Coordinates of C-alpha atoms in Angstrom, one line a residue:
X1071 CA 13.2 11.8 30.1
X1072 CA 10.4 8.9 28.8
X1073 CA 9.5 9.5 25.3
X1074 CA 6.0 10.9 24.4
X1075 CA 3.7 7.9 22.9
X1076 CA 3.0 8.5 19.5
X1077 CA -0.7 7.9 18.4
X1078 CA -0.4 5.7 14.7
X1079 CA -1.6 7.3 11.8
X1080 CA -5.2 6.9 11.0
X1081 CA -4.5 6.5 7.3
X1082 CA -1.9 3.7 7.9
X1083 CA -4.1 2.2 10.7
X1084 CA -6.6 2.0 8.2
X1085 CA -4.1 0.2 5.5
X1086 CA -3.3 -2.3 8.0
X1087 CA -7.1 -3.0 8.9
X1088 CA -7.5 -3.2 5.2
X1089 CA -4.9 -5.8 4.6
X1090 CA -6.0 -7.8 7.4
X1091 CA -9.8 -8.0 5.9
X1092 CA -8.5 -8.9 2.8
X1093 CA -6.5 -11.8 4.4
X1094 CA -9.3 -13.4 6.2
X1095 CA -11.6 -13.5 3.6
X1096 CA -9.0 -15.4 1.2
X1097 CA -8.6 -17.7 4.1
X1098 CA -12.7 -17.7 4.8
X1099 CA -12.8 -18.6 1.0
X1100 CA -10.5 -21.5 1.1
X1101 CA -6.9 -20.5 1.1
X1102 CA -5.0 -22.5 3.1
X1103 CA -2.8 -19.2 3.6
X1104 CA -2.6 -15.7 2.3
X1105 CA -0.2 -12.3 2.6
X1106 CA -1.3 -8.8 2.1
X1107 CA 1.4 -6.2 1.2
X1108 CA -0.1 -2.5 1.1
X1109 CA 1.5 0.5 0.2
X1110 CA 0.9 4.5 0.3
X1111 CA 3.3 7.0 -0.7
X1112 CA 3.2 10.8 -1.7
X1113 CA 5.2 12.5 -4.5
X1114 CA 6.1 16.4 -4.3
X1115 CA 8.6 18.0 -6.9
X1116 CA 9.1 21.7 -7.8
X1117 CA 11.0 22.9 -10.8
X1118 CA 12.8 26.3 -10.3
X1119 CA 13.8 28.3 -13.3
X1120 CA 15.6 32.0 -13.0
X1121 CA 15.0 32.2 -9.0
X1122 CA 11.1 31.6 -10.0
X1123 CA 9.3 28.6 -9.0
X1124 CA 8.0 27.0 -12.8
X1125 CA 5.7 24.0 -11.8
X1126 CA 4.6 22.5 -8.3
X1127 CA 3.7 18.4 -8.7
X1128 CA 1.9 16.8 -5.8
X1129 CA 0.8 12.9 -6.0
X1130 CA 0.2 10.1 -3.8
X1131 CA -0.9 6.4 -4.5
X1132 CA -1.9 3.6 -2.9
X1133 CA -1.8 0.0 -3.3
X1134 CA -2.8 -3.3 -2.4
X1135 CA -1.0 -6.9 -3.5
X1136 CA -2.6 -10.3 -2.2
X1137 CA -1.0 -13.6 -2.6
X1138 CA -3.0 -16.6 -2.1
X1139 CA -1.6 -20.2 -1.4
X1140 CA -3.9 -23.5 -1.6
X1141 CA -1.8 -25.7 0.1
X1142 CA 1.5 -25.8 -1.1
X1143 CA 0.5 -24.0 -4.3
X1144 CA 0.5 -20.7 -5.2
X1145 CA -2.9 -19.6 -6.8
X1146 CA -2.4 -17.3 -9.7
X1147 CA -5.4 -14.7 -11.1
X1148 CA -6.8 -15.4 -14.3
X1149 CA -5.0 -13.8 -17.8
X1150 CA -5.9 -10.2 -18.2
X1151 CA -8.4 -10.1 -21.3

């Protein structure tokens, strides 16, 4: 029996369109190379205490790491101030 196609998810379709921007306008700016790592994760914990639920916690993050190479070298960003 053929496996139904999955449709991506719009939130992770929109990640990868993100990191993909991101890398051509380091390379439209000069780099000689550049990587985009993303991430996007959820968090959900319950504490239970005498058969009663205690606290619910929900979170979710996202992120977005570039690296950007001149040549052989590695560009670093400036010091935090």
């Amino acid at each position: 029996m053929p496996e139904a196609a999955t449709q991506p998810d719009s939130a992770a379709l929109d990640l990868e369109s993100l990191a993909a921007d991101v890398v051509a306008l380091a390379v439209k700016a000069g780099a000689s190379d550049a990587e985009a790592v993303v991430r996007e994760g959820d968090e959900f914990s319950v504490n239970v205490r005498m058969g009663q639920v205690e606290t619910l916690q929900e979170s979710g993050s996202r992120g977005l790491g570039l690296r950007v190479f001149l040549g052989t070298r590695r560009l670093r960003p400036p010091p935090a101030t």
